[in-house]
Short mmCIF file of C-alpha atoms in Angstrom, two decimals:
data_model
loop_
_atom_site.label_atom_id
_atom_site.label_comp_id
_atom_site.label_asym_id
_atom_site.label_seq_id
_atom_site.Cartn_x
_atom_site.Cartn_y
_atom_site.Cartn_z
CA MET A 20 78.72 15.01 56.04
CA PRO A 21 81.08 15.80 58.55
CA ARG A 22 83.17 17.85 56.69
CA ARG A 23 79.84 19.57 55.35
CA ALA A 24 78.72 20.20 58.68
CA ALA A 25 82.29 21.72 59.87
CA LEU A 26 82.15 23.99 56.75
CA LEU A 27 78.54 24.99 57.45
CA ALA A 28 79.54 25.72 61.43
CA MET A 29 82.84 27.84 60.11
CA VAL A 30 80.48 29.98 57.65
CA SER A 31 77.69 30.42 60.38
CA ALA A 32 80.70 31.33 62.71
CA THR A 33 81.74 33.69 60.30
CA THR A 34 78.82 35.53 59.78
CA ALA A 35 77.80 35.58 63.23
CA LEU A 36 81.05 37.17 64.15
CA GLU A 37 80.58 39.83 60.90
CA PHE A 38 77.25 40.39 62.56
CA ALA A 39 78.17 41.29 65.43
CA THR A 40 81.61 43.27 64.94
CA ASN A 41 79.27 45.17 62.38
CA ALA A 42 76.92 46.15 65.32
CA ALA A 43 79.19 46.98 67.61
CA LEU A 44 80.87 49.05 65.18
CA SER A 45 76.95 50.37 64.53
CA ARG A 46 76.78 51.10 68.19
CA ARG A 47 80.27 53.00 68.22
CA HIS A 48 79.61 54.89 65.86
CA THR A 49 76.15 55.75 66.75
CA MET A 50 77.61 56.86 71.25
CA ARG A 51 80.68 58.47 69.04
CA GLY A 52 77.26 60.76 67.11
CA LEU A 53 75.74 61.22 70.53
CA ALA A 54 78.82 62.44 72.47
CA THR A 55 79.38 65.12 69.21
CA ALA A 56 75.82 65.99 69.94
CA ALA A 57 75.99 66.58 73.38
CA ALA A 58 79.40 68.47 73.12
CA GLY A 59 77.78 70.58 70.77
CA THR A 60 75.11 71.08 72.40
CA LEU A 61 76.99 71.74 75.82
CA ALA A 62 79.34 74.36 73.76
CA THR A 63 76.19 76.41 72.51
CA THR A 64 74.68 76.30 75.79
CA VAL A 65 77.58 77.17 78.06
CA ALA A 66 79.35 79.21 75.37
CA PRO A 67 76.82 82.38 75.27
CA ARG A 68 77.20 82.28 79.58
CA VAL A 69 81.25 82.28 79.36
CA ALA A 70 81.27 84.92 77.03
CA ALA A 71 78.74 86.81 78.56
CA ALA A 72 80.49 86.51 81.97
CA GLU A 73 83.62 87.42 80.38
CA SER A 74 82.28 91.16 78.95
CA VAL A 75 83.46 94.03 79.60
CA PRO A 76 82.00 96.31 81.79
CA THR A 77 79.74 99.08 80.87
CA PRO A 78 80.15 102.40 81.39
CA ASP A 79 78.62 102.64 84.95
CA GLU A 80 80.44 99.44 86.16
CA LEU A 81 83.84 101.06 85.46
CA ARG A 82 82.70 104.23 87.16
CA LYS A 83 82.90 102.58 90.12
CA LEU A 84 86.56 102.29 89.92
CA THR A 85 86.97 106.18 89.89
CA LEU A 86 84.21 106.63 92.99
CA GLY A 87 86.00 104.35 94.99
CA TYR A 88 89.33 105.66 94.11
CA ASN A 89 87.80 108.96 95.63
CA ARG A 90 86.76 107.18 98.56
CA MET A 91 90.36 106.04 99.26
CA GLN A 92 91.52 109.62 98.44
CA THR A 93 89.04 110.70 101.43
CA LEU A 94 90.47 107.88 103.56
CA LEU A 95 93.76 109.01 103.43
CA LYS A 96 93.01 112.64 103.27
CA ASP A 97 90.59 112.33 106.68
CA TRP A 98 92.64 109.08 108.04
CA LYS A 99 92.51 110.28 111.56
CA THR A 100 89.28 112.00 111.95
CA ILE A 101 87.42 108.88 110.02
CA THR A 102 89.53 106.23 112.01
CA ALA A 103 89.63 107.90 115.32
CA GLY A 104 86.50 105.90 116.07
CA SER A 105 83.50 107.20 118.90
CA CYS A 106 83.79 108.72 122.43
CA LYS A 107 80.73 106.99 123.30
CA ASP A 108 78.88 110.12 123.87
CA ALA A 109 80.87 110.15 127.21
CA THR A 110 80.29 114.54 127.75
CA LEU A 111 79.93 115.05 131.23
CA SER A 112 83.05 114.49 133.41
CA LYS A 113 82.17 111.70 135.18
CA GLU A 114 81.36 109.63 132.08
CA LYS A 115 84.60 111.08 131.30
CA SER A 116 86.44 110.18 134.02
CA GLN A 117 85.35 106.02 133.59
CA VAL A 118 85.84 105.91 130.20
CA VAL A 119 89.80 106.65 130.74
CA ALA A 120 89.81 104.70 133.81
CA THR A 121 88.42 101.48 131.39
CA ASN A 122 90.11 102.42 128.34
CA GLY A 123 94.08 102.78 129.56
CA GLY A 124 93.81 106.21 129.62
CA SER A 125 92.25 107.76 126.10
CA LEU A 126 88.90 109.07 126.00
CA CYS A 127 88.07 107.51 122.46
CA ASP A 128 88.69 104.28 121.04
CA ALA A 129 90.21 104.18 117.35
CA SER A 130 87.73 102.27 114.76
CA PRO A 131 90.36 100.59 112.41
CA LEU A 132 87.04 98.14 110.93
CA VAL A 133 85.81 101.75 109.10
CA ILE A 134 89.08 101.03 106.73
CA GLN A 135 87.26 97.88 105.25
CA ASP A 136 84.05 100.49 104.19
CA TYR A 137 86.45 102.58 101.88
CA ILE A 138 87.90 99.62 99.97
CA GLY A 139 85.37 97.23 99.09
CA TYR A 140 85.27 94.67 102.20
CA LYS A 141 82.38 95.57 104.09
CA SER A 142 79.52 95.99 101.57
CA ILE A 143 78.02 94.90 98.24
CA ASN A 144 77.58 98.90 98.06
CA ASP A 145 80.91 99.86 98.00
CA PRO A 146 81.73 101.10 94.84
CA LEU A 147 84.90 98.70 95.06
CA TYR A 148 83.17 95.86 96.09
CA ARG A 149 84.60 92.58 94.30
CA ALA A 150 86.54 95.10 92.24
CA GLU A 151 89.34 92.86 91.22
CA LYS A 152 87.15 90.83 89.05
CA LEU A 153 85.98 93.93 87.48
CA MET A 154 88.82 94.91 86.67
CA VAL A 155 89.93 91.81 84.97
CA ARG A 156 87.12 92.10 82.94
CA ALA A 157 88.32 95.41 81.77
CA ALA A 158 91.67 94.23 80.61
CA PRO A 159 90.54 94.16 77.00
CA LEU A 160 90.10 97.94 77.35
CA VAL A 161 93.45 98.62 78.25
CA GLN A 162 94.45 101.33 76.00
CA ASP A 163 97.82 100.09 75.39
CA SER A 164 97.62 96.84 74.51
CA SER A 165 102.00 96.80 75.33
CA LYS A 166 101.09 97.27 78.76
CA LEU A 167 98.58 94.29 79.28
CA ASP A 168 100.85 92.38 81.37
CA GLU A 169 101.95 95.62 83.51
CA TYR A 170 97.85 96.15 83.87
CA LEU A 171 97.52 92.47 84.76
CA GLU A 172 100.07 92.79 87.41
CA ALA A 173 99.16 95.79 89.02
CA VAL A 174 95.58 94.22 89.14
CA ASN A 175 96.90 91.19 91.33
CA LEU A 176 98.71 93.67 93.47
CA TRP A 177 95.95 95.78 93.80
CA GLY A 178 93.89 92.38 95.40
CA GLN A 179 97.06 91.86 97.66
CA LYS A 180 97.34 95.22 99.21
CA ALA A 181 93.52 95.62 99.66
CA GLN A 182 93.17 92.03 101.50
CA MET A 183 96.02 93.19 103.34
CA SER A 184 94.53 97.00 104.31
CA SER A 185 91.53 94.65 105.61
CA LEU A 186 93.64 92.19 107.38
CA ASN A 187 95.77 94.72 109.32
CA ALA A 188 92.92 96.96 110.41
CA TYR A 189 91.14 93.52 111.81
CA THR A 190 94.27 92.67 113.59
CA SER A 191 94.30 96.34 114.70
CA ALA A 192 90.81 96.61 115.77
CA TRP A 193 91.32 93.27 118.13
CA GLY A 194 95.07 93.89 119.16
CA GLU A 195 94.24 95.35 122.58
CA ALA A 196 91.81 91.88 123.04
CA ASN A 197 94.61 89.33 121.89
CA PRO A 198 96.77 87.76 124.78
CA ASN A 199 99.59 90.19 125.60
CA GLY A 200 98.13 92.78 122.95
CA SER A 201 98.10 96.38 123.68
CA LYS A 202 97.61 99.75 122.58
CA ALA A 203 100.72 100.10 120.81
CA GLN A 204 100.08 96.84 118.75
CA SER A 205 97.09 98.10 117.82
CA ALA A 206 98.37 101.61 116.56
CA ALA A 207 100.93 99.63 114.85
CA TYR A 208 98.94 97.33 112.95
CA LEU A 209 96.77 100.41 112.19
CA GLN A 210 99.94 102.26 110.63
CA GLU A 211 100.73 99.33 108.75
CA ALA A 212 96.74 99.32 107.40
CA ARG A 213 97.19 102.69 106.39
CA TYR A 214 100.40 101.88 104.03
CA ASP A 215 98.36 99.41 102.91
CA VAL A 216 96.08 101.58 101.57
CA GLU A 217 98.48 104.17 100.26
CA GLU A 218 100.16 101.33 98.14
CA SER A 219 96.64 99.76 97.05
CA ALA A 220 95.21 103.72 96.29
CA ASP A 221 98.67 103.94 93.89
CA LEU A 222 97.82 100.73 91.97
CA LEU A 223 94.08 101.98 91.33
CA LYS A 224 95.30 105.32 90.31
CA ARG A 225 97.66 103.36 87.44
CA ILE A 226 94.79 100.73 86.90
CA ILE A 227 92.64 103.87 86.31
CA LEU A 228 94.95 105.48 84.03
CA MET A 229 95.57 102.31 81.86
CA LEU A 230 91.86 102.26 81.14
CA GLY A 231 91.43 105.92 80.38
CA LEU A 232 89.02 106.65 83.39
CA PRO A 233 89.25 109.62 84.58
CA LEU A 234 90.40 109.86 88.25
CA THR A 235 87.42 112.24 89.49
CA ALA A 236 84.07 111.23 89.21
#
């Protein structure tokens, strides 16, 4: 009897172990199936969004690059006029003398921040607003596929130069207000901003041509 009881106990234990193992495997397969199903659902819902987000730009979106380039050319052509700022309607001789007295001998203040209006850093209505993202999306449209790396490098450099243009314009605008600031420093930063705008305009031209777009709107 003791042996029989022990044998029955062993059989029962083995049966229980098999049941527990099978149950665990069943749960594992179930969880794996759920995970696979969830991943499939996630892929079917997220993939279209990613594809849509990375879709190539429309002709109207691409036209913004040409419009932005034309605006940058206008800025460079009329640089002094556009960045000259305002004389604050000081038309009377007395008003002029007051302005000159408080402005270090200059009748009109320069307006460097206006540069940001032409490079996409001021308004969402600017054709070049977030242009770098537009350029990246346009990569599949590069006319010569062997120049794709050159295109992406130009896009990266354009973003850097445009950002430096904005930064130098901002620094120039507040140059006099900073400790030890002066008109000379403001003018120097304004000139640096012009160099950056010139370089970014050249890069934008290269990008437009590699995409096979017109340079004039």
